[in-house]
Structure formats: structure tokens, C-alpha cells
CSV table of C-alpha atoms and ligand atoms in Angstrom, one decimal:
chain,number,residue,atom,x,y,z
A,1,MET,CA,0.0,0.0,0.0
A,2,VAL,CA,1.4,3.4,-0.9
A,3,VAL,CA,0.3,6.5,0.9
A,4,HIS,CA,1.2,9.7,-1.0
A,5,ASP,CA,2.7,12.8,0.5
A,6,ILE,CA,0.1,15.2,1.7
A,7,GLN,CA,0.7,18.9,1.2
A,8,ALA,CA,-0.6,21.4,3.7
A,9,SER,CA,-3.2,22.8,1.2
A,10,SER,CA,-4.7,19.3,0.8
A,11,LEU,CA,-4.9,18.9,4.5
A,12,ASN,CA,-7.4,21.8,4.5
A,13,ASP,CA,-9.3,20.1,1.7
A,14,ILE,CA,-9.6,16.9,3.8
A,15,VAL,CA,-11.0,18.9,6.7
A,16,PHE,CA,-13.5,20.6,4.3
A,17,PHE,CA,-14.7,17.4,2.7
A,18,THR,CA,-15.1,15.6,5.9
A,19,MET,CA,-17.5,18.2,7.4
A,20,SER,CA,-21.1,17.4,6.3
A,21,LYS,CA,-22.9,19.8,4.0
A,22,SER,CA,-25.6,20.4,6.6
A,23,GLY,CA,-22.9,22.0,8.8
A,24,LYS,CA,-23.2,19.2,11.4
A,25,VAL,CA,-19.8,18.1,12.5
A,26,GLU,CA,-19.2,14.5,11.4
A,27,LYS,CA,-17.7,12.0,13.9
A,28,ILE,CA,-14.2,10.7,13.0
A,29,GLN,CA,-13.9,7.0,13.3
A,30,SER,CA,-10.8,5.0,13.9
A,31,ILE,CA,-9.1,3.3,10.9
A,32,ARG,CA,-10.4,-0.1,9.9
A,33,GLY,CA,-8.4,-2.8,11.7
A,34,MET,CA,-6.9,-0.4,14.2
A,35,ASN,CA,-8.7,-0.6,17.5
A,36,ASP,CA,-9.0,1.4,20.6
A,37,LEU,CA,-8.4,-0.5,23.8
A,38,VAL,CA,-10.2,0.9,26.8
A,39,GLY,CA,-11.4,0.0,30.3
A,40,ARG,CA,-11.1,-3.5,31.5
A,41,GLU,CA,-9.6,-4.9,28.3
A,42,ALA,CA,-6.8,-2.3,28.5
A,43,SER,CA,-6.1,-3.2,32.1
A,44,ARG,CA,-6.1,-6.9,31.3
A,45,TRP,CA,-3.4,-6.3,28.6
A,46,GLY,CA,-1.4,-4.3,31.2
A,47,ALA,CA,-1.6,-7.2,33.6
A,48,TRP,CA,-0.5,-9.7,30.9
A,49,GLU,CA,2.5,-7.4,30.0
A,50,GLN,CA,3.5,-7.4,33.6
A,51,THR,CA,3.3,-11.2,33.8
A,52,ILE,CA,5.3,-11.6,30.6
A,53,ARG,CA,7.9,-9.1,31.8
A,54,ARG,CA,8.4,-11.0,35.0
A,55,VAL,CA,9.0,-14.3,33.1
A,56,LEU,CA,11.4,-12.6,30.6
A,57,LYS,CA,13.4,-11.1,33.5
A,58,SER,CA,13.8,-14.5,35.0
A,59,PHE,CA,15.1,-15.8,31.6
A,60,HIS,CA,17.7,-12.9,31.6
A,61,TYR,CA,16.1,-11.0,28.7
A,62,GLN,CA,16.7,-7.2,28.4
A,63,GLU,CA,14.3,-4.8,26.8
A,64,ILE,CA,14.9,-3.2,23.5
A,65,ARG,CA,12.8,-0.4,21.9
A,66,THR,CA,13.1,0.4,18.2
A,67,PRO,CA,11.3,3.0,16.1
A,68,VAL,CA,7.9,2.1,14.5
A,69,LEU,CA,9.2,3.5,11.2
A,70,GLU,CA,12.1,2.0,9.3
A,71,LYS,CA,13.6,2.2,5.8
A,72,THR,CA,11.5,0.0,3.5
A,73,GLU,CA,14.6,-1.7,2.3
A,74,LEU,CA,15.1,-3.3,5.8
A,75,PHE,CA,12.0,-5.4,5.4
A,76,VAL,CA,12.4,-6.1,1.7
A,77,ARG,CA,15.9,-7.5,2.3
A,78,GLY,CA,15.1,-9.0,5.7
A,79,VAL,CA,11.6,-10.5,5.5
A,80,GLY,CA,11.8,-11.1,1.7
A,81,GLY,CA,10.3,-9.4,-1.3
A,82,GLU,CA,8.2,-12.5,-2.2
A,83,SER,CA,6.7,-12.9,1.3
A,84,ASP,CA,3.0,-11.9,1.7
A,85,ILE,CA,4.1,-9.4,4.3
A,86,VAL,CA,6.3,-7.4,2.0
A,87,HIS,CA,4.4,-8.1,-1.2
A,88,LYS,CA,0.9,-7.2,0.0
A,89,GLU,CA,0.7,-6.1,3.5
A,90,MET,CA,3.1,-3.2,4.3
A,91,TYR,CA,2.2,0.3,5.1
A,92,THR,CA,4.8,2.0,2.9
A,93,PHE,CA,5.0,5.7,1.9
A,94,LEU,CA,7.4,8.3,0.8
A,95,ASP,CA,8.3,10.9,3.4
A,96,ARG,CA,8.8,14.6,2.6
A,97,SER,CA,12.3,14.0,1.4
A,98,GLU,CA,11.1,11.2,-0.9
A,99,GLU,CA,12.5,8.4,1.1
A,100,SER,CA,10.5,5.2,1.2
A,101,LEU,CA,9.6,4.3,4.8
A,102,THR,CA,7.5,1.5,6.2
A,103,LEU,CA,5.6,1.1,9.4
A,104,ARG,CA,7.2,-2.0,10.9
A,105,PRO,CA,5.3,-5.2,10.1
A,106,GLU,CA,7.3,-7.3,12.5
A,107,GLY,CA,10.1,-6.8,15.1
A,108,THR,CA,13.0,-9.1,14.1
A,109,ALA,CA,14.5,-7.2,11.2
A,110,PRO,CA,14.4,-3.9,13.3
A,111,VAL,CA,16.2,-5.6,16.2
A,112,VAL,CA,18.8,-7.0,13.9
A,113,ARG,CA,19.3,-3.6,12.4
A,114,ALA,CA,19.8,-2.2,15.9
A,115,LEU,CA,22.2,-5.0,16.7
A,116,ILE,CA,24.4,-4.2,13.7
A,117,GLN,CA,24.2,-0.5,14.5
A,118,HIS,CA,25.0,-0.7,18.2
A,119,HIS,CA,26.6,-4.1,18.7
A,120,PHE,CA,24.6,-4.5,21.9
A,121,HIS,CA,25.1,-8.3,21.9
A,122,LEU,CA,28.7,-7.7,22.7
A,123,GLU,CA,27.9,-6.2,26.1
A,124,SER,CA,27.9,-8.9,28.8
A,125,GLY,CA,24.5,-10.5,29.0
A,126,GLY,CA,23.1,-8.4,26.2
A,127,ASN,CA,22.5,-11.2,23.7
A,128,ARG,CA,18.9,-11.9,24.8
A,129,VAL,CA,16.4,-9.1,24.1
A,130,PHE,CA,12.7,-8.6,24.2
A,131,TYR,CA,10.2,-6.0,22.9
A,132,PHE,CA,6.6,-5.0,23.1
A,133,GLY,CA,5.1,-2.8,20.5
A,134,PRO,CA,2.7,-2.1,17.7
A,135,MET,CA,3.2,-3.8,14.3
A,136,PHE,CA,1.3,-2.9,11.1
A,137,ARG,CA,0.1,-5.2,8.4
A,138,TYR,CA,-2.6,-4.4,5.8
A,139,GLU,CA,-4.5,-7.7,6.2
A,140,ARG,CA,-8.2,-8.3,6.0
A,141,PRO,CA,-9.3,-7.6,9.6
A,142,GLN,CA,-11.1,-10.5,11.4
A,143,LYS,CA,-11.3,-11.9,14.9
A,144,GLY,CA,-7.7,-12.0,16.2
A,145,ARG,CA,-6.3,-10.3,13.2
A,146,THR,CA,-5.9,-6.5,13.0
A,147,ARG,CA,-4.0,-4.0,10.9
A,148,GLN,CA,-2.3,-2.6,14.0
A,149,PHE,CA,-1.4,-5.3,16.5
A,150,THR,CA,0.7,-5.5,19.6
A,151,GLN,CA,3.5,-8.0,19.5
A,152,PHE,CA,5.7,-9.2,22.2
A,153,GLY,CA,8.9,-10.9,20.9
A,154,ILE,CA,12.2,-12.2,21.9
A,155,GLU,CA,15.5,-12.5,20.0
A,156,PHE,CA,18.5,-14.6,21.2
A,157,PHE,CA,21.8,-13.8,19.4
A,158,ASP,CA,25.2,-15.4,19.2
A,159,ASP,CA,24.3,-19.0,20.0
A,160,PRO,CA,24.2,-21.6,17.3
A,161,THR,CA,23.4,-24.5,19.6
A,162,PRO,CA,20.0,-26.4,19.7
A,163,MET,CA,20.0,-25.5,23.4
A,164,ALA,CA,19.2,-21.9,22.5
A,165,ASP,CA,16.3,-23.0,20.3
A,166,ALA,CA,15.1,-25.2,23.2
A,167,GLU,CA,15.4,-22.2,25.7
A,168,THR,CA,13.1,-20.1,23.5
A,169,LEU,CA,10.4,-22.8,23.5
A,170,ILE,CA,10.7,-23.3,27.2
A,171,LEU,CA,10.3,-19.6,27.6
A,172,VAL,CA,7.2,-19.6,25.4
A,173,GLN,CA,5.7,-22.5,27.4
A,174,THR,CA,6.4,-20.7,30.7
A,175,VAL,CA,4.8,-17.5,29.4
A,176,PHE,CA,1.7,-19.3,28.2
A,177,ASN,CA,1.5,-21.2,31.4
A,178,GLU,CA,1.7,-18.0,33.5
A,179,LEU,CA,-1.0,-16.4,31.3
A,180,GLY,CA,-3.2,-19.5,31.8
A,181,VAL,CA,-3.1,-20.5,28.1
A,182,MET,CA,-3.1,-24.3,28.2
A,183,ASP,CA,-4.8,-25.6,25.1
A,184,TYR,CA,-2.2,-25.3,22.3
A,185,THR,CA,0.1,-27.4,20.2
A,186,ILE,CA,3.7,-26.6,19.3
A,187,HIS,CA,4.3,-27.4,15.6
A,188,LEU,CA,7.9,-27.9,14.9
A,189,ASN,CA,9.9,-28.3,11.6
A,190,SER,CA,13.3,-27.7,10.2
A,191,ILE,CA,13.7,-25.9,6.9
A,192,GLY,CA,17.4,-26.7,6.9
A,193,ASP,CA,20.4,-24.4,6.4
A,194,ALA,CA,21.1,-22.6,3.1
A,195,GLU,CA,22.8,-25.6,1.6
A,196,SER,CA,19.8,-27.9,2.4
A,197,ARG,CA,17.3,-25.4,1.1
A,198,GLU,CA,19.2,-25.0,-2.2
A,199,LEU,CA,18.9,-28.7,-2.9
A,200,TYR,CA,15.3,-28.8,-1.8
A,201,THR,CA,14.3,-25.7,-3.8
A,202,LYS,CA,15.5,-27.3,-7.1
A,203,GLU,CA,13.3,-30.4,-6.4
A,204,LEU,CA,10.3,-28.3,-5.4
A,205,LYS,CA,10.7,-26.2,-8.5
A,206,ASN,CA,10.7,-29.2,-10.7
A,207,TYR,CA,7.6,-30.6,-9.0
A,208,LEU,CA,5.7,-27.2,-9.1
A,209,ASN,CA,6.6,-26.7,-12.8
A,210,LYS,CA,4.9,-30.0,-13.6
A,211,HIS,CA,1.7,-28.6,-12.0
A,212,GLN,CA,2.0,-25.0,-13.2
A,213,GLY,CA,-1.4,-25.0,-14.9
A,214,ASP,CA,-3.3,-25.8,-11.7
A,215,LEU,CA,-1.5,-23.3,-9.4
A,216,ASP,CA,-2.8,-19.8,-8.5
A,217,GLU,CA,-1.2,-16.8,-10.1
A,218,ASP,CA,0.9,-15.8,-7.0
A,219,SER,CA,2.3,-19.4,-6.7
A,220,ARG,CA,3.1,-19.6,-10.4
A,221,ARG,CA,5.2,-16.4,-10.1
A,222,ARG,CA,6.9,-17.7,-6.9
A,223,ILE,CA,8.1,-20.9,-8.7
A,224,GLU,CA,10.8,-18.7,-10.3
A,225,THR,CA,11.2,-16.0,-7.6
A,226,ASN,CA,11.0,-18.0,-4.3
A,227,PRO,CA,9.4,-21.5,-4.6
A,228,LEU,CA,9.4,-22.1,-0.8
A,229,ARG,CA,6.9,-19.3,-0.5
A,230,VAL,CA,4.3,-21.4,-2.5
A,231,TRP,CA,3.8,-23.2,0.8
A,232,ASP,CA,2.3,-19.9,2.2
A,233,SER,CA,-0.6,-20.0,-0.3
A,234,LYS,CA,-4.0,-19.9,1.2
A,235,ILE,CA,-5.6,-21.3,-2.0
A,236,GLU,CA,-7.1,-24.7,-1.5
A,237,SER,CA,-6.3,-26.1,-4.9
A,238,THR,CA,-2.6,-25.0,-4.5
A,239,GLN,CA,-2.5,-26.7,-1.0
A,240,GLU,CA,-3.9,-29.9,-2.6
A,241,ILE,CA,-1.1,-29.9,-5.2
A,242,LEU,CA,1.4,-29.4,-2.3
A,243,THR,CA,0.3,-32.6,-0.6
A,244,GLY,CA,2.2,-34.5,-3.2
A,245,ALA,CA,5.2,-32.2,-3.2
A,246,PRO,CA,8.7,-33.1,-1.9
A,247,LYS,CA,9.2,-32.3,1.8
A,248,ILE,CA,12.1,-30.3,3.1
A,249,SER,CA,12.7,-32.8,5.9
A,250,ASP,CA,14.0,-35.3,3.2
A,251,PHE,CA,16.6,-32.8,2.0
A,252,LEU,CA,18.3,-31.8,5.3
A,253,ASN,CA,22.1,-32.1,5.3
A,254,LYS,CA,23.9,-33.8,8.2
A,255,GLU,CA,24.3,-30.6,10.2
A,256,SER,CA,20.7,-29.5,9.9
A,257,ARG,CA,19.5,-33.0,10.7
A,258,GLU,CA,21.7,-33.3,13.8
A,259,HIS,CA,20.6,-29.9,15.0
A,260,GLU,CA,16.9,-30.9,14.7
A,261,SER,CA,17.2,-34.3,16.4
A,262,ARG,CA,19.2,-32.7,19.2
A,263,LEU,CA,16.5,-30.0,19.7
A,264,GLN,CA,13.8,-32.7,19.8
A,265,SER,CA,15.8,-34.6,22.6
A,266,LEU,CA,16.3,-31.4,24.5
A,267,LEU,CA,12.6,-30.5,24.4
A,268,LYS,CA,11.7,-34.0,25.6
A,269,ALA,CA,14.2,-33.7,28.4
A,270,ALA,CA,12.6,-30.3,29.4
A,271,GLY,CA,9.1,-31.7,29.2
A,272,VAL,CA,8.0,-29.5,26.3
A,273,SER,CA,5.5,-31.4,24.1
A,274,PHE,CA,5.5,-30.7,20.3
A,275,GLU,CA,4.4,-32.2,17.1
A,276,MET,CA,6.6,-32.4,14.0
A,277,ASN,CA,4.9,-30.7,11.1
A,278,PRO,CA,6.7,-31.2,7.8
A,279,LYS,CA,4.5,-28.7,6.0
A,280,LEU,CA,5.5,-25.8,8.3
A,281,VAL,CA,7.8,-23.3,6.5
A,282,ARG,CA,6.7,-20.0,8.1
A,283,GLY,CA,6.0,-16.9,5.9
A,284,LEU,CA,9.2,-15.0,6.4
A,285,ASP,CA,12.4,-15.6,4.3
A,286,TYR,CA,14.9,-15.2,7.1
A,287,TYR,CA,14.5,-18.6,8.8
A,288,SER,CA,17.0,-21.4,8.6
A,289,LYS,CA,16.9,-24.8,10.4
A,290,THR,CA,14.3,-24.6,13.2
A,291,VAL,CA,10.9,-23.2,12.6
A,292,TYR,CA,7.9,-23.4,15.0
A,293,GLU,CA,4.4,-22.2,15.4
A,294,ILE,CA,2.1,-22.4,18.5
A,295,GLN,CA,-1.4,-23.2,17.4
A,296,GLY,CA,-4.3,-22.8,19.8
A,297,ASN,CA,-6.7,-25.7,19.8
A,298,SER,CA,-9.8,-24.0,21.0
A,299,PRO,CA,-12.5,-23.7,18.2
A,300,ALA,CA,-13.2,-20.1,19.6
A,301,LEU,CA,-10.0,-19.0,17.8
A,302,GLY,CA,-11.4,-19.6,14.4
A,303,SER,CA,-9.0,-19.5,11.5
A,304,GLN,CA,-6.6,-17.2,13.3
A,305,ASN,CA,-5.2,-19.9,15.6
A,306,ALA,CA,-1.5,-19.1,15.4
A,307,LEU,CA,-0.8,-17.9,18.9
A,308,GLY,CA,2.8,-17.2,18.1
A,309,GLY,CA,5.7,-18.3,15.9
A,310,GLY,CA,9.4,-18.2,15.6
A,311,GLY,CA,12.5,-20.0,14.7
A,312,ARG,CA,16.2,-19.7,13.9
A,313,TYR,CA,17.6,-17.1,11.5
A,314,ASP,CA,21.4,-17.7,11.3
A,315,ASP,CA,21.9,-15.8,8.1
A,316,LEU,CA,19.9,-12.6,8.7
A,317,VAL,CA,22.5,-10.5,10.5
A,318,ALA,CA,25.0,-11.0,7.7
A,319,LEU,CA,22.3,-10.4,5.1
A,320,LEU,CA,21.6,-7.0,6.6
A,321,GLY,CA,25.3,-6.1,6.6
A,322,GLY,CA,26.5,-7.4,10.0
A,323,LYS,CA,29.1,-9.9,11.1
A,324,PRO,CA,27.6,-13.4,10.7
A,325,THR,CA,25.7,-14.0,13.9
A,326,PRO,CA,23.5,-17.0,14.7
A,327,ALA,CA,20.1,-16.2,16.2
A,328,VAL,CA,16.7,-17.6,17.2
A,329,GLY,CA,13.5,-15.9,18.3
A,330,PHE,CA,9.8,-15.9,18.7
A,331,ALA,CA,6.8,-13.4,18.7
A,332,SER,CA,3.2,-13.5,19.6
A,333,SER,CA,0.5,-10.8,19.7
A,334,PHE,CA,-1.9,-9.7,22.4
A,335,GLU,CA,-4.8,-9.7,19.9
A,336,ARG,CA,-4.3,-13.5,19.4
A,337,LEU,CA,-3.5,-14.2,23.1
A,338,SER,CA,-6.6,-12.3,24.2
A,339,LEU,CA,-8.7,-15.0,22.5
A,340,ALA,CA,-6.9,-17.8,24.5
A,341,ILE,CA,-6.3,-16.3,27.9
A,342,PRO,CA,-9.0,-17.2,30.3
A,343,ASP,CA,-11.0,-14.3,31.6
A,344,ARG,CA,-10.3,-14.5,35.3
A,345,ASP,CA,-12.7,-12.5,37.4
A,346,GLU,CA,-10.7,-9.4,38.2
A,347,LYS,CA,-13.6,-7.6,39.9
A,348,ARG,CA,-11.9,-7.7,43.3
A,349,ARG,CA,-12.3,-4.6,45.4
A,350,SER,CA,-9.1,-2.7,46.4
A,351,GLY,CA,-8.0,0.7,47.7
A,352,ALA,CA,-10.0,3.6,49.0
A,353,TYR,CA,-12.6,6.0,47.7
A,354,VAL,CA,-12.8,9.4,49.4
A,355,ALA,CA,-16.4,10.7,49.7
A,356,PHE,CA,-17.0,14.2,50.8
A,357,VAL,CA,-20.7,14.8,51.4
A,358,GLY,CA,-21.6,18.4,51.0
A,359,GLU,CA,-20.5,21.5,49.1
A,360,GLU,CA,-18.3,23.4,51.6
A,361,THR,CA,-14.9,24.1,50.4
A,362,SER,CA,-13.5,23.0,53.8
A,363,LEU,CA,-14.8,19.4,52.9
A,364,GLN,CA,-13.0,19.6,49.6
A,365,ASP,CA,-9.8,20.7,51.3
A,366,GLU,CA,-9.9,17.7,53.7
A,367,ALA,CA,-10.7,15.3,50.8
A,368,ILE,CA,-7.8,16.5,48.7
A,369,ARG,CA,-5.5,16.3,51.8
A,370,ILE,CA,-6.6,12.7,52.5
A,371,LEU,CA,-6.2,11.7,48.8
A,372,GLY,CA,-2.7,13.2,48.8
A,373,LEU,CA,-1.8,11.2,51.9
A,374,LEU,CA,-3.1,7.9,50.3
A,375,TRP,CA,-1.4,8.5,47.0
A,376,GLY,CA,1.8,9.3,48.8
A,377,LEU,CA,1.6,6.0,50.6
A,378,GLY,CA,1.1,4.2,47.3
A,379,VAL,CA,-2.6,3.3,48.0
A,380,ARG,CA,-5.0,2.9,45.1
A,381,ALA,CA,-7.3,5.8,45.8
A,382,THR,CA,-9.8,8.0,44.0
A,383,ALA,CA,-12.8,10.3,44.3
A,384,ASP,CA,-15.5,11.8,42.2
A,385,TYR,CA,-15.3,15.6,42.6
A,386,THR,CA,-18.7,16.2,40.9
A,387,LYS,CA,-20.8,14.1,43.3
A,388,LYS,CA,-22.3,15.7,46.4
A,389,SER,CA,-24.8,13.2,47.9
A,390,PHE,CA,-23.8,10.2,50.0
A,391,LYS,CA,-25.7,7.9,47.8
A,392,SER,CA,-24.1,9.0,44.6
A,393,HIS,CA,-20.7,8.8,46.2
A,394,LEU,CA,-21.3,5.2,47.2
A,395,LYS,CA,-22.3,4.4,43.6
A,396,SER,CA,-19.0,5.8,42.4
A,397,ALA,CA,-17.1,3.9,45.0
A,398,ASP,CA,-18.8,0.7,43.7
A,399,ARG,CA,-18.1,1.6,40.1
A,400,THR,CA,-14.4,2.1,40.9
A,401,SER,CA,-14.3,-1.3,42.7
A,402,SER,CA,-13.0,0.4,45.9
A,403,ARG,CA,-12.7,-1.6,49.0
A,404,TYR,CA,-13.2,1.3,51.5
A,405,ALA,CA,-15.1,4.5,51.4
A,406,LEU,CA,-13.5,7.2,53.5
A,407,ILE,CA,-16.5,9.5,54.3
A,408,ILE,CA,-16.3,13.1,55.4
A,409,GLY,CA,-19.4,15.2,56.0
A,410,GLY,CA,-20.1,18.4,57.9
A,411,ASP,CA,-20.8,16.4,61.1
A,412,GLU,CA,-17.6,14.5,60.8
A,413,LEU,CA,-15.6,17.6,60.2
A,414,ALA,CA,-17.1,19.2,63.3
A,415,LYS,CA,-16.1,16.2,65.4
A,416,LYS,CA,-12.7,16.1,63.6
A,417,GLU,CA,-13.1,12.5,62.4
A,418,ILE,CA,-13.9,10.6,59.3
A,419,GLN,CA,-16.0,7.4,58.8
A,420,ILE,CA,-14.3,4.4,57.2
A,421,LYS,CA,-16.7,2.0,55.6
A,422,ASP,CA,-15.6,-1.4,54.5
A,423,LEU,CA,-17.6,-1.9,51.3
A,424,GLU,CA,-17.1,-5.7,51.3
A,425,SER,CA,-18.3,-6.3,54.9
A,426,GLY,CA,-20.4,-3.2,55.3
A,427,GLU,CA,-18.7,-2.5,58.7
A,428,GLN,CA,-18.1,1.2,59.5
A,429,VAL,CA,-15.6,2.7,62.0
A,430,PRO,CA,-14.6,6.3,62.9
A,431,CYS,CA,-11.0,7.5,62.5
A,432,PRO,CA,-9.7,10.7,64.1
A,433,LEU,CA,-8.8,13.5,61.7
A,434,SER,CA,-5.8,15.2,63.2
A,435,SER,CA,-3.8,17.9,61.4
A,436,SER,CA,-1.0,15.4,60.8
A,437,LEU,CA,-3.4,12.6,59.6
A,438,ARG,CA,-1.3,10.3,61.7
A,439,GLU,CA,-4.2,8.1,62.7
A,440,LEU,CA,-5.3,7.7,59.1
A,441,GLU,CA,-1.7,6.7,58.2
A,442,GLU,CA,-1.7,4.1,61.0
A,443,TRP,CA,-5.0,2.7,59.7
A,444,VAL,CA,-3.5,2.5,56.2
A,445,GLN,CA,-0.5,0.6,57.5
A,446,LYS,CA,-2.6,-2.1,59.2
A,447,SER,CA,-5.4,-2.4,56.6
A,448,ASP,CA,-5.5,-4.6,53.6
A,449,LEU,CA,-5.6,-2.0,50.9
A,450,SER,CA,-4.0,-4.0,48.1
B,1,HAM,P1,4.8,-13.9,12.5
B,1,HAM,O1,4.4,-15.3,12.5
B,1,HAM,O2,4.6,-13.1,11.3
B,1,HAM,O3,6.3,-13.9,13.0
B,1,HAM,O4,4.0,-13.2,13.7
B,1,HAM,C1,4.1,-13.7,15.0
B,1,HAM,C2,2.7,-13.7,15.6
B,1,HAM,O5,2.2,-12.3,15.6
B,1,HAM,C3,1.7,-14.5,15.0
B,1,HAM,O6,1.9,-15.9,15.3
B,1,HAM,C4,0.4,-14.0,15.5
B,1,HAM,O7,0.2,-14.4,16.8
B,1,HAM,C5,0.7,-12.5,15.6
B,1,HAM,N1,0.2,-11.8,14.4
B,1,HAM,C6,0.7,-11.7,13.1
B,1,HAM,N2,-0.1,-10.9,12.3
B,1,HAM,C7,-1.1,-10.5,13.1
B,1,HAM,C8,-2.2,-9.6,12.9
B,1,HAM,N3,-2.4,-9.1,11.7
B,1,HAM,N4,-3.1,-9.4,13.9
B,1,HAM,C9,-2.8,-10.0,15.1
B,1,HAM,N5,-1.8,-10.8,15.4
B,1,HAM,C10,-0.9,-11.0,14.4
B,1,HAM,C11,7.0,-12.7,13.2
B,1,HAM,O8,6.6,-11.6,13.3
B,1,HAM,C12,8.5,-13.0,13.5
B,1,HAM,N6,9.2,-11.7,13.7
B,1,HAM,C13,8.6,-13.9,14.8
B,1,HAM,C14,10.1,-14.1,15.1
B,1,HAM,C15,10.8,-13.5,16.1
B,1,HAM,N7,10.9,-15.0,14.5
B,1,HAM,C16,12.1,-14.9,15.0
B,1,HAM,N8,12.0,-14.0,16.0
């Protein structure tokens, strides 16, 4: 997709044409496939990110943040010009100095670009990195598939051993476990190293050429440009032809075969279950040897059942101009995971709600003083400054899932105390309101406000 440069004058035109003729201001909707995340769903995602970060930390991964915009060439070279991602799905445009830029469709190529630029893997312990962030693909939106999606990914550099591959899969299993995702299958395959693939590609090409007439247009073109990508075709008739095609697993050289069988033994030793899937090639060009995909088994996932995918990419760093560096990694998206993570009831009450009943400014002064104390002590606390009656305050306390209501009215102020109501048990106790708020602080220390 190419978005053309917009000059300032045409920006005014856009505003003019989007106002309706009747003079009524039209609502502006979000872009198709790019969703807002609000309320409970946003806080669920926040909680998942915290869980994932905790696991990643225990596996010694460090965070990396790269820009959302990169030079288009990075993905053309890295992911491959014949991949669906580059061929059909990128948000690519010319900037004001006519440079072709692309909203990143994935995170691996940008991380490799950063590795070559900063050599961060040479710092001690810096060879395992993770990222969270938005990725962009112009795909047909459906359940679990959006045009802007949030990936979390890991990349592990400088280690050619099958133990590194195994570690990434153990990490994936640990993350899924912690998130409560249980019903999935790890599909594993090897697409061999460059030497194995060269041999295989020749055979595949011969086979596909014999069936040219029955293939879809994209696949026919790919016979010449990149035959392995024919496996990505979603066209049923092409997939039928592929059932008789030679399989990459029969063309692995000794090194690739040994790598794969060692990985299988390691996974068995670590208690990671997997299924070998000889048809799995993954849709990105940079892979070599190990490829894997985590497929959710729940029918609720529909056709978008890939909960994550990854593999080894030993040639990518050199392909992008760096020193040859073996690497393996994985990524998953929150959009997909959200369909598989059980919806645990998070409606537990916590923290305090400050209710000031009345309109006097002295009540407001006390309320803001108490809130300041609570926030300073790290307590989850809130108030609704627009409410005045006791009843409407209690409704707000309920809506904010607060555990306690700290109530101050004119009578309480005169007696220099507040009422603390436990909204779970209904119990209510007074608490002195001294100038230092010492008694309230003591109450906070001994109460369960988490
Ligand atoms: P990928 O298979 O293209 O691999 O994407 C990884 C995961 O991102 C998918 O399994 C899926 O869960 C999610 N995903 C992809 N497209 C969408 C979408 N349109 N909407 C929602 N979720 C989506 C990669 O991106 C590689 N960079 C993974 C990797 C890291 N390989 C090595 N290191």
C-alpha cells in the first residue's frame, strides 16, 4: 500500500470534505483494523504485559525499543520481497524527502538492524532481548487479526546450539502457562540451512513446474522467484497440489538433521511437548533450520489460531550487513492471546474512595489532603469531585471497585473525624482526623488496601 505525500493545502481540503454539508460536525472513526483499547480490556493487557515481563526477566532478557518506522529496504531484504508481508501487507510511503519508509510489520528485522548499528550483543549478558510494541500489516481484519497489532517478541543472538532453540520454546511454554493458556500445540519443523534449502528448492521447483497450470497466479510467479513461499498459499487447490510435493525434511544435510534431532531430545528432556509438522515453513524468508508455530486448539480461535511463531535465523544478521551471527527468536500478539487467555474474574475490590458529602470548600480541602496522603503512601485511591450526595458517592465507590469508602461530611468535620466504611463487609468505623493525619496513616499501615 502506498500512501502519497500530503501537502498542507490538501490537509485543509480533507477537513473541508469531511464536514457534512448540513454543517453538522461528522464524527471521526478509527481506521479499519486499528482498534482502541479501553477500560477492563486495557487493564487486562497491562496485567499480561507485567506477567510476561516477570518471566522474561527470570530468563535474563533485556528490553529493546526500536522505532515504528524503518527504511522500507530493511523489510524487503530481511523478510523477503516475495513474502506476503512485504508483497501485499506493508504500510509504505514516501516521506517529505522522498525516502521510502515502512511502518514495521514485525520486530525481528528492526532488532537485527539495531544490533548491527550498536553491537549491543557484545555487552555482557546483552544477547537476549525482548520487545513489546505495535506492528502494522494491511491484512483483512477479522477476529484475532488486526492491521495494527501488539507483539511481544524475543530474540536470542550469538548462540548456534540447539539449546538456544530449546530455551526459547521453554520460555514460550512458561509465558503461556503463566497467562493461563493451556490448550495449544507446538508445531515444529526444520527448513534446513542454506545448503539444504538450495537442494530442496531445485526439487520443489521441478515438481511445481509440472503442476503449473493448476496453481494460483501468485504461486506460479513464486516458482521462479521463491518456490518455498508457495507453501504460504491460502488457495485450497494449491494446497492440494502441495500434498504430493517433496518435503524439506527429506533434504536436510547432516548438520541440519543433527541440530533438529538434538533439539527434539532437549525438548523431551525439558518436558516440552511438540508435534513435527513437515509442512511448516513460516511466511518470512529469514528462517533457517528450526521453525515453529504455536497453534491454539480452541475452536473459539477460528481461522486465526496461530498464537505465536518463531525459529532460527542464522543468516539474517549477515544479510543485513552485520558480522555473521546465529540467532533464534519468537513473537506473539496480544490480539491473538486475548482469545486464548481465560477471563479470570478481576472484579476484586481494592484501595479507597474518598467521599465528601456536602458543598463546603473545607470538605474539599480535607478530601484532597486525604487523597494526597493515600497516593503518597502508594494506596490505590480515587474520588468523584462532581458528586455531592452520600448515595451518589457510594455508587461511584462501587463503580471504581474500591474496598473502603472514607467519608467526610459536615458532622464528621465538626467532630474532627472521618468514617471508614468497608464496602465488602459493610462495617463502619470512625477515625480521628488530626492535622498530621497520623491516625489515618496508621490505619492504612494495618489495613488490607492492596
Ligand atoms: P509472525 O508469525 O509473522 O512472526 O508473527 C508472530 C505472531 O504475531 C503470529 O503468530 C500472530 O500471533 C501475531 N500476528 C501476526 N499478524 C497479526 C495480525 N495481523 N493481527 C494480530 N496478530 C498477528 C514474526 O513476526 C516473527 N518476527 C517472529 C520471530 C521473532 N521470529 C524470530 N524471531
